mmCIF file of C-alpha atoms in Angstrom:
data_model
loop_
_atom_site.group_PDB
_atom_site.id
_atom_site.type_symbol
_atom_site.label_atom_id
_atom_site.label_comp_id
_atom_site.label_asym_id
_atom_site.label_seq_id
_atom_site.Cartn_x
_atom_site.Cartn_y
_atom_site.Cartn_z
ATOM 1 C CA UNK R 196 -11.601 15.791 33.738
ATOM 2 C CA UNK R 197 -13.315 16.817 30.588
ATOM 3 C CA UNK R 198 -12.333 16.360 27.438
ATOM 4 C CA UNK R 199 -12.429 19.108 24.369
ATOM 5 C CA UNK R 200 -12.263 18.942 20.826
ATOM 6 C CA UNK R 201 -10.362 21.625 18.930
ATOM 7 C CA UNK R 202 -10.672 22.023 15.357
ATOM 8 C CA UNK R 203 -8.997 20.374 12.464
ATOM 9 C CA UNK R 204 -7.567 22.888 10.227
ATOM 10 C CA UNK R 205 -7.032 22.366 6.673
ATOM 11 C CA UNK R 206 -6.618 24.504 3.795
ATOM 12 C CA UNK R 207 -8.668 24.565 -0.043
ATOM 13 C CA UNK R 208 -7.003 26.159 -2.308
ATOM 14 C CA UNK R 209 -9.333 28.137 -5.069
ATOM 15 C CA UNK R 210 -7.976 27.319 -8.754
ATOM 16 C CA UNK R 211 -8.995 29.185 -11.474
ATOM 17 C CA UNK R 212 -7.751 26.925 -14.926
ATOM 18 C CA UNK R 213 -8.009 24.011 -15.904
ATOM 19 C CA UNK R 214 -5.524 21.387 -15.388
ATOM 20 C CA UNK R 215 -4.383 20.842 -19.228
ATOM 21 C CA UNK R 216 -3.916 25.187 -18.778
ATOM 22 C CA UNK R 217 -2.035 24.563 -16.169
ATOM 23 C CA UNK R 218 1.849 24.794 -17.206
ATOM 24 C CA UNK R 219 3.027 23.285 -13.246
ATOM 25 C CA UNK R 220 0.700 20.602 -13.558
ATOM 26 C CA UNK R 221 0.142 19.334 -17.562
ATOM 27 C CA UNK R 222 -1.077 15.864 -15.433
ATOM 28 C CA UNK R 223 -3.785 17.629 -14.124
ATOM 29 C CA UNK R 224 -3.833 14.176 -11.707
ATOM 30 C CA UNK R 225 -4.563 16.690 -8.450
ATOM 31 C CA UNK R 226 -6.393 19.813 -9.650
ATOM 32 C CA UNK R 227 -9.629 19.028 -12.197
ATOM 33 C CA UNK R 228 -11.584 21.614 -14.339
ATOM 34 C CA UNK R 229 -13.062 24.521 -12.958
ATOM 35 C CA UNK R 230 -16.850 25.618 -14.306
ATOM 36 C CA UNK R 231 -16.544 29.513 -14.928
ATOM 37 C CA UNK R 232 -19.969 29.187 -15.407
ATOM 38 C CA UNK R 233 -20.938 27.083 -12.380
ATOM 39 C CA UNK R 234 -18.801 28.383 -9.490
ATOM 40 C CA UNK R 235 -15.017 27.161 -8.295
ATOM 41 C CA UNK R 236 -13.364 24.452 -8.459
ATOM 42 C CA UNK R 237 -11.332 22.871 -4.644
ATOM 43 C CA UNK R 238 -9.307 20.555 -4.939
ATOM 44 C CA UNK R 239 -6.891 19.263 -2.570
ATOM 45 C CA UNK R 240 -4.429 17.041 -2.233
ATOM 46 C CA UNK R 241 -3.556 15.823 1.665
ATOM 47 C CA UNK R 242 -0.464 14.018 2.536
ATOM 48 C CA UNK R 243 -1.096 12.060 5.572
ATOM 49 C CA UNK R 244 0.438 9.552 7.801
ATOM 50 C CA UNK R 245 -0.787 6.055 7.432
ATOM 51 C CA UNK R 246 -3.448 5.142 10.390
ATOM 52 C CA UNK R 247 -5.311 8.479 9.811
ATOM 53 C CA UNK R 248 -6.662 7.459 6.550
ATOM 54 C CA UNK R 249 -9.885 6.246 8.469
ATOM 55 C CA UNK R 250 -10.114 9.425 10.604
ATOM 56 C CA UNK R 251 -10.125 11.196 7.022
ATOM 57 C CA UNK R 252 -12.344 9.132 4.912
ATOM 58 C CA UNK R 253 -15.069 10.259 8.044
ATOM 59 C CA UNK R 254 -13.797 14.045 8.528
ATOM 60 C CA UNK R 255 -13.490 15.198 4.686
ATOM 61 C CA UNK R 256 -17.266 14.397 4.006
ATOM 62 C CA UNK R 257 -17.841 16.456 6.696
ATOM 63 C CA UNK R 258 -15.448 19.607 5.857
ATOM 64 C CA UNK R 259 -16.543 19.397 2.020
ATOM 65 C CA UNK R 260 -19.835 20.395 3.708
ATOM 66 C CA UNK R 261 -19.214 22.624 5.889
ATOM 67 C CA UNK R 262 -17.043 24.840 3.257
ATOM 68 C CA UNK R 263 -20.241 24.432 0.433
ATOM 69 C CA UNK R 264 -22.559 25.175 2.828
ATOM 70 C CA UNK R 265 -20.876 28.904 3.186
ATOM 71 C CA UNK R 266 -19.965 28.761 -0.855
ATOM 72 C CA UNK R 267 -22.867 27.867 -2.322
ATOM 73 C CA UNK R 268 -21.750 26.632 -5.691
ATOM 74 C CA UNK R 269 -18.427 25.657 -4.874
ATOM 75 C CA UNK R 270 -17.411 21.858 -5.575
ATOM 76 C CA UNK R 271 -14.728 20.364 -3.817
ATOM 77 C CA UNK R 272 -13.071 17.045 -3.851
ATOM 78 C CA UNK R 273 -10.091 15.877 -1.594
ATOM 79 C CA UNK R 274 -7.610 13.208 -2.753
ATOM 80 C CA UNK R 275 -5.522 11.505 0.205
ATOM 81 C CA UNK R 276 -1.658 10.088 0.234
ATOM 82 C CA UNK R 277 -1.031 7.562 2.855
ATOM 83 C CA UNK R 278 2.084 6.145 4.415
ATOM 84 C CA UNK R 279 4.557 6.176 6.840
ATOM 85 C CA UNK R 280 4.915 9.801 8.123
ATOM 86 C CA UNK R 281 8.284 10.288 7.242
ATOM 87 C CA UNK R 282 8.296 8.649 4.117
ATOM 88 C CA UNK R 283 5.230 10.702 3.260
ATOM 89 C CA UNK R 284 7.208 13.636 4.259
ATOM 90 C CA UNK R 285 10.210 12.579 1.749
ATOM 91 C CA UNK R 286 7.962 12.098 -1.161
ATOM 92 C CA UNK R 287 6.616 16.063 -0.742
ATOM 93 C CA UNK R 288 10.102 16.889 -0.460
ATOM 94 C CA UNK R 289 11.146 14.887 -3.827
ATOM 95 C CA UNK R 290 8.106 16.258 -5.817
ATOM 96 C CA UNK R 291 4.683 15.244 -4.504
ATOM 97 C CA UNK R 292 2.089 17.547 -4.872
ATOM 98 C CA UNK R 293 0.394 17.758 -1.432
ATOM 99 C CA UNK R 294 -1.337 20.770 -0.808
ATOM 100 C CA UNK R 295 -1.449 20.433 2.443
ATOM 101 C CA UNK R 296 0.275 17.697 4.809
ATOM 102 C CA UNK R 297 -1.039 15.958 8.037
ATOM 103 C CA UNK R 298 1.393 14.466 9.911
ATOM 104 C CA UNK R 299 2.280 12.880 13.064
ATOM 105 C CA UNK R 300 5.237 14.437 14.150
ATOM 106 C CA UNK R 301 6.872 17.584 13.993
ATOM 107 C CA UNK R 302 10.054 16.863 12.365
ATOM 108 C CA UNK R 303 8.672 15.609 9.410
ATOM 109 C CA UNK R 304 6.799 19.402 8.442
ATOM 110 C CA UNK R 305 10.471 20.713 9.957
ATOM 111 C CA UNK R 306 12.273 19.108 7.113
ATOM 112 C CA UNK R 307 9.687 20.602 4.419
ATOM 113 C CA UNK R 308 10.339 24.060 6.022
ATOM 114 C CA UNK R 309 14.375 23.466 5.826
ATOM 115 C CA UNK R 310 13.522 22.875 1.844
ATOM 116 C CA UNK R 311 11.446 25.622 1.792
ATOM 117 C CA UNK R 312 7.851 24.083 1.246
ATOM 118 C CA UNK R 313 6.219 25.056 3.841
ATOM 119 C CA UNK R 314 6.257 28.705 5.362
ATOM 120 C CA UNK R 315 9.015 29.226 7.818
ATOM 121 C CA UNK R 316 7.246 29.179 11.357
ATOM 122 C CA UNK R 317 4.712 27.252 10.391
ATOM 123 C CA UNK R 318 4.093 26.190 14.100
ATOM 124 C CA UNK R 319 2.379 29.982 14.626
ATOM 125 C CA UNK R 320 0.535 29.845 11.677
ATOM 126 C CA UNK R 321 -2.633 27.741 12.936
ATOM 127 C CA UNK R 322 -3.703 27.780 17.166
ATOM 128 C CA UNK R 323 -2.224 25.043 19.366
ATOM 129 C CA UNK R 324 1.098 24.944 17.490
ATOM 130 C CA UNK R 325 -0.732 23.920 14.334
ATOM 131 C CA UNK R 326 -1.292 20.251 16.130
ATOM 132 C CA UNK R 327 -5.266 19.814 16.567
ATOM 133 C CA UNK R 328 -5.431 16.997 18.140
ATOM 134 C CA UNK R 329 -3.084 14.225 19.847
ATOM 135 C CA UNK R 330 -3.053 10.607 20.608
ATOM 136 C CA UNK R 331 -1.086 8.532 22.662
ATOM 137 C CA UNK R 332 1.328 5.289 22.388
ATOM 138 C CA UNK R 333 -0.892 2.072 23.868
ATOM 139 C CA UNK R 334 -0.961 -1.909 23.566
ATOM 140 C CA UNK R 335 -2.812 -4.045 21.883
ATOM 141 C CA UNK R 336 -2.972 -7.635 22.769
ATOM 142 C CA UNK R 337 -4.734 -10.311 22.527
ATOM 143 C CA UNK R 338 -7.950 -11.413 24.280
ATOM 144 C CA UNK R 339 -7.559 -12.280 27.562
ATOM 145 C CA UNK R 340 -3.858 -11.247 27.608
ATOM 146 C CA UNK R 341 -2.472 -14.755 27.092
ATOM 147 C CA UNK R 342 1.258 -13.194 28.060
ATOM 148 C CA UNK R 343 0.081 -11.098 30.929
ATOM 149 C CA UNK R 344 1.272 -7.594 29.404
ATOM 150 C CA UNK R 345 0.584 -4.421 31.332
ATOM 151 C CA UNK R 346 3.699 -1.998 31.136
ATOM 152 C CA UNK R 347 7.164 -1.344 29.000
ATOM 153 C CA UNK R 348 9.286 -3.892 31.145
ATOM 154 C CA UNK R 349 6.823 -6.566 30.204
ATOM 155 C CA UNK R 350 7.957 -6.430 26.480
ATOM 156 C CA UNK R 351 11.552 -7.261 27.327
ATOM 157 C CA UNK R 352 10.286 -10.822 29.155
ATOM 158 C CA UNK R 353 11.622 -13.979 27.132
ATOM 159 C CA UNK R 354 8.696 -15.137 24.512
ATOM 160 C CA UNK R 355 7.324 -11.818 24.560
ATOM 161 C CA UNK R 356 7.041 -10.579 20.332
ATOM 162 C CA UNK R 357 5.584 -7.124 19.413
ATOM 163 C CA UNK R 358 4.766 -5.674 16.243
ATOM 164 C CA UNK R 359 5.364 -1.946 15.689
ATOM 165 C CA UNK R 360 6.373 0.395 13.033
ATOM 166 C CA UNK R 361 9.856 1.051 11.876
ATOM 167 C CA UNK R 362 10.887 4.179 13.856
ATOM 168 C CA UNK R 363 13.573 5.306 10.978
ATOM 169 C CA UNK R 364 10.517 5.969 8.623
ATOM 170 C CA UNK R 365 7.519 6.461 10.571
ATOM 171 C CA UNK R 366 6.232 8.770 13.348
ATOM 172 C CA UNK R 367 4.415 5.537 14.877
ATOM 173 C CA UNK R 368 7.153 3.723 15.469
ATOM 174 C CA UNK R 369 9.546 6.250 16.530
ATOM 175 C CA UNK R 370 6.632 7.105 19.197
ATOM 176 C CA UNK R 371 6.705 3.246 20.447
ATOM 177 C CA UNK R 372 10.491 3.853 20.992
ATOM 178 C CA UNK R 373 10.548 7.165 22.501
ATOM 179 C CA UNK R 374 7.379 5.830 25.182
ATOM 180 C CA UNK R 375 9.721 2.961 25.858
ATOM 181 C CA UNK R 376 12.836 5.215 26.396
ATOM 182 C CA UNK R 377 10.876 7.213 28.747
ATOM 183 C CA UNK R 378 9.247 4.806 30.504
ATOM 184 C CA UNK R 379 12.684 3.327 31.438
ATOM 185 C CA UNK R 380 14.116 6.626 32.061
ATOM 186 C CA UNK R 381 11.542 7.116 35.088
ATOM 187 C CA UNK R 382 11.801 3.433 36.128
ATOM 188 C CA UNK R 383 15.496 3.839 36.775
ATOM 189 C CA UNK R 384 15.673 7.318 38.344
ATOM 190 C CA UNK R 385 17.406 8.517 35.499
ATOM 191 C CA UNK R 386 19.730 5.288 34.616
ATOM 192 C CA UNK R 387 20.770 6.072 30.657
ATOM 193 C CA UNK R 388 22.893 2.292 31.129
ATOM 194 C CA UNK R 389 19.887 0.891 32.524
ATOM 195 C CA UNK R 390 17.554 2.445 30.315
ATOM 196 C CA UNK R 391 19.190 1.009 27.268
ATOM 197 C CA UNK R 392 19.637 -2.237 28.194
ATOM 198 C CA UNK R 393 15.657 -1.891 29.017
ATOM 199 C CA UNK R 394 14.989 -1.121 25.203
ATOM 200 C CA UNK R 395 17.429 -3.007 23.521
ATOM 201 C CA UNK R 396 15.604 -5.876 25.428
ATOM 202 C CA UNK R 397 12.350 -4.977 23.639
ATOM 203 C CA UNK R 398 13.675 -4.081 20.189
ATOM 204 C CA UNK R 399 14.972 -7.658 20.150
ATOM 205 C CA UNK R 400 11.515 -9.105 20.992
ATOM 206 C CA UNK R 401 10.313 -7.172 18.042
ATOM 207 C CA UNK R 402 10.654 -9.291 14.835
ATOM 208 C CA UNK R 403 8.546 -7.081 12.389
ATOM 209 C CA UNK R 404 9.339 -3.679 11.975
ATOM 210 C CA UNK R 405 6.158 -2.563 9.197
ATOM 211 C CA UNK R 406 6.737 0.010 6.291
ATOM 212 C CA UNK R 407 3.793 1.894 8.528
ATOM 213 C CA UNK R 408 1.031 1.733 11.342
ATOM 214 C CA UNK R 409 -1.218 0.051 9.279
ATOM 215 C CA UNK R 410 0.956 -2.426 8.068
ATOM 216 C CA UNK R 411 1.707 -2.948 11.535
ATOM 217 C CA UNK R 412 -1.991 -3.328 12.317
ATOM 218 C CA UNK R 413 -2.517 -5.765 9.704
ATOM 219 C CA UNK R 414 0.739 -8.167 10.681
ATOM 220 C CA UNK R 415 -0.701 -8.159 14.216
ATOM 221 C CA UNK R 416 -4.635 -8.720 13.366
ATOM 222 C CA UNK R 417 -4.749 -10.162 9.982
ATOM 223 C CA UNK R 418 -1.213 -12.319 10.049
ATOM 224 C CA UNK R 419 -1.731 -13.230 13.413
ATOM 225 C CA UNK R 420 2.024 -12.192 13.888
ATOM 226 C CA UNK R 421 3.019 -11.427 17.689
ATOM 227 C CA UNK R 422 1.498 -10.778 21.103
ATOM 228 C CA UNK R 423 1.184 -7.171 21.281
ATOM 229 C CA UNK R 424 1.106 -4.494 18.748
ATOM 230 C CA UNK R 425 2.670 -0.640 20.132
ATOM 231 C CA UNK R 426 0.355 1.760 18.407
ATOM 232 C CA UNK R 427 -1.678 5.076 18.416
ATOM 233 C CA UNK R 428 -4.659 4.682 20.639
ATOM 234 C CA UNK R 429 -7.006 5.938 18.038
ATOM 235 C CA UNK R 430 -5.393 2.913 15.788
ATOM 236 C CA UNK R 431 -6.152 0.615 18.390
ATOM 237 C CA UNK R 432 -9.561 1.639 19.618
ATOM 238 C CA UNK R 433 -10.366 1.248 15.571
ATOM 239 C CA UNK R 434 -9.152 -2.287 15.526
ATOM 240 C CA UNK R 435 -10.728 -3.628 18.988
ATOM 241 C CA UNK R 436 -13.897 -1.956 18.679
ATOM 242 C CA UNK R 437 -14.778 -1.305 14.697
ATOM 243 C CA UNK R 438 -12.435 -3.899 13.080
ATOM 244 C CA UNK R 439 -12.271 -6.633 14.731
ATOM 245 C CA UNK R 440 -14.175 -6.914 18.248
ATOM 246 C CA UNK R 441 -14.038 -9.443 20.919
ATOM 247 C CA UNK R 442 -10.484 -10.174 19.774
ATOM 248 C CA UNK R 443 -8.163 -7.828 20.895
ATOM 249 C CA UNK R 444 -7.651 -5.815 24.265
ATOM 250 C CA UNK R 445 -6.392 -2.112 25.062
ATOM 251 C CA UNK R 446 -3.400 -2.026 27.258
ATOM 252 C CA UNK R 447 -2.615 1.347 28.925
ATOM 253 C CA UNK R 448 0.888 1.400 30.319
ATOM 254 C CA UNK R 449 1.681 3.259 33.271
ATOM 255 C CA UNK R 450 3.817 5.988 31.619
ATOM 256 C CA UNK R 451 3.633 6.962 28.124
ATOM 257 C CA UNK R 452 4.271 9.556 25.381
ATOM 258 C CA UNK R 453 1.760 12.436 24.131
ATOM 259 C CA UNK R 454 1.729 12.328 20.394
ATOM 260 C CA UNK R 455 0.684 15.263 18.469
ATOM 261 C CA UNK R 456 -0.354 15.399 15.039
ATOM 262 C CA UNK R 457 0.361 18.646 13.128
ATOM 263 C CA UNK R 458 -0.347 20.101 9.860
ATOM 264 C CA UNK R 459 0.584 22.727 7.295
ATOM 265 C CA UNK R 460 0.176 24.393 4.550
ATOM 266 C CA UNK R 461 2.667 23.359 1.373
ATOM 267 C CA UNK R 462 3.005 26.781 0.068
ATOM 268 C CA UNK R 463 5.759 25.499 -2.733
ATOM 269 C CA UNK R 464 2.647 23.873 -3.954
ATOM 270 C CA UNK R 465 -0.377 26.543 -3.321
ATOM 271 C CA UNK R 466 2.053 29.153 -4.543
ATOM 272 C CA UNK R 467 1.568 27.951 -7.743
ATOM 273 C CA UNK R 468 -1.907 28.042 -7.709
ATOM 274 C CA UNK R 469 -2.542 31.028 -6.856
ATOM 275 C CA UNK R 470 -0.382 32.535 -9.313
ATOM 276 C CA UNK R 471 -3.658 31.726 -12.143
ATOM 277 C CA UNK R 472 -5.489 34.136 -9.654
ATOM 278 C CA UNK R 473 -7.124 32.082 -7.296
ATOM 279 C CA UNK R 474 -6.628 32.433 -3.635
ATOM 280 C CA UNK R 475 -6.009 30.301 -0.751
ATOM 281 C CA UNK R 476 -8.708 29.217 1.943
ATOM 282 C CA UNK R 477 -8.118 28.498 5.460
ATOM 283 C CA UNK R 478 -11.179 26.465 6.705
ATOM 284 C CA UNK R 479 -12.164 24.681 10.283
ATOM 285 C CA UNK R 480 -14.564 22.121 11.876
ATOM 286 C CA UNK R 481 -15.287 20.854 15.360
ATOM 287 C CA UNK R 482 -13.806 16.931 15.732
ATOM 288 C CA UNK R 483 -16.151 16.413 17.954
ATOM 289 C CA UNK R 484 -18.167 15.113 14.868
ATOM 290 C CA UNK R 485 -15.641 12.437 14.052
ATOM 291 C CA UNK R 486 -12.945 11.840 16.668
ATOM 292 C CA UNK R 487 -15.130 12.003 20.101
ATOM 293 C CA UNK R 488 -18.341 10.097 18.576
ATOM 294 C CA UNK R 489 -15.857 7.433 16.354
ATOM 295 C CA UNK R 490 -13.128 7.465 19.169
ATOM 296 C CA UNK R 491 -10.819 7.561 16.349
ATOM 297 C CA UNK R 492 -8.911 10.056 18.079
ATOM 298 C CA UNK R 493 -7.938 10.993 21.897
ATOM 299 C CA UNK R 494 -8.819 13.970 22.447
ATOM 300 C CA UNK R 495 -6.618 16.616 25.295
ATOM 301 C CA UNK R 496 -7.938 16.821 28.310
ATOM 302 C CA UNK R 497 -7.310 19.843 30.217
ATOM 303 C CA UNK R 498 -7.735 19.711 34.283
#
């Protein structure tokens, strides 16, 4: 098998005012001055899910110079917004200025196009469904594996605790419990009884449900709460090999749950920017630079 790494797509958006001339934005918190004189001003505002705010503080160094390199006397700067994926997804709804989100679930950029933010079909605007890359739902648990944890049935044994993110607000969580649904789903030939019993069992080993996947993260490594955290893989490849090594293992269960991450375009927001006569910029790099050298994020692999 051999793995691939498509390209990240993101969007700059070229203003042309300042941001005290700018009547939609008298803040001017997300789009600074532009230097007629000195070339165009980027600025960009990304509103992300919460465990890819390591991913990004690697990639945009690397897209900032990528873009200059083919505008040569173009600055650019790119602000992130982290948090649970459908929170973050809420907050561009109720007024948050992203111009372009990155989350980890469909639904979330779904509910932006219902409101009208974000181009209807939004899936066709970008290659692979607008999703560049994926990750999967793993454990982590402790060295050694003190409670002997290798699948989804192994959460629902007495003793057991697991950290994970609340599934009503974030993409992580819900993830955790859709791996676990279908995990029991194939154990029982189909049993839907059987099958909730199976995850009922788990959600009442779980005592923490976190605001996000890096709150879980931090309740499982930092608070030393629980014996096994459900997260992304490229959130728990971070934490047992950059954050905190030689204390945490990688479980892979035997059945799990492909998660993409998609992104899009707020046009709501770039709309209004390009109204001052600027235009908008669709931009890509290879992950292999970040994801497949950092292992910050699995990568498909085709047969």
């Amino acid at each position: 098998m051999k793995t691939y790494a498509p390209a990240l797509y993101t969007a700059a958006l070229l203003t042309a005012c300042s941001p005290s001339a700018n009547p939609d934005n008298p803040s001017g918190q997300n789009i600074p001055a532009n230097t007629e004189s000195g070339g165009k001003t980027i600025a960009l505002l990304n509103a992300s899910y919460d465990v890819a705010r390591d991913f990004y503080k690697e990639y945009n160094p690397l897209f900032i110079k990528e873009y200059q390199s083919k505008h040569p006397g173009t600055s650019v700067s790119i602000q992130q917004s982290h948090g649970g994926s459908s929170k973050q997804a809420l907050s561009v709804a109720n007024g948050l200025q992203a111009d372009v989100v990155t989350m980890n679930q469909s639904s979330d950029i779904d509910l932006l196009e219902k409101k009208g933010l974000v181009q209807k079909g939004w899936k066709q605007a970008l290659p692979d469904h607008a999703a560049p890359y994926t990750s999967t739902m793993v454990f982590l648990v402790r060295k050694s594996n003190p409670k002997q944890i290798h699948d989804w049935n192994d959460l629902a044994k007495n003793g057991v605790k697991i950290v994970i993110a609340n599934p009503k607000t974030t993409g992580n969580g819900r993830y955790a419990f859709l791996g676990a649904y279908g995990y029991g789903l194939k154990a029982t030939n189909g049993n839907e009884q059987e099958t909730q019993k199976l995850v009922a069992a788990i959600l009442k080993n779980t005592p923490v449900f976190e605001n996000g996947g890096r709150a879980a993260t931090t309740t499982f490594t930092q608070r030393n709460i629980g014996d096994v955290l459900i997260t992304f893989e490229n959130e728990a490849n971070y934490v047992s090999k950059k954050l905190t090594k030689e204390q945490f293992e990688i479980v892979y269960p035997s059945y799990t749950i492909s998660a993409e991450s998609p992104v899009a375009v707020v046009n709501s927001v770039v709309g209004k920017k390009r109204h001052t006569g600027s235009r908008p910029i669709l931009s890509r790099i290879p992950l292999e630079r970040t994801g497949a050298r950092t292992r910050r994020i699995a990568l498909p692999a085709p047969a």
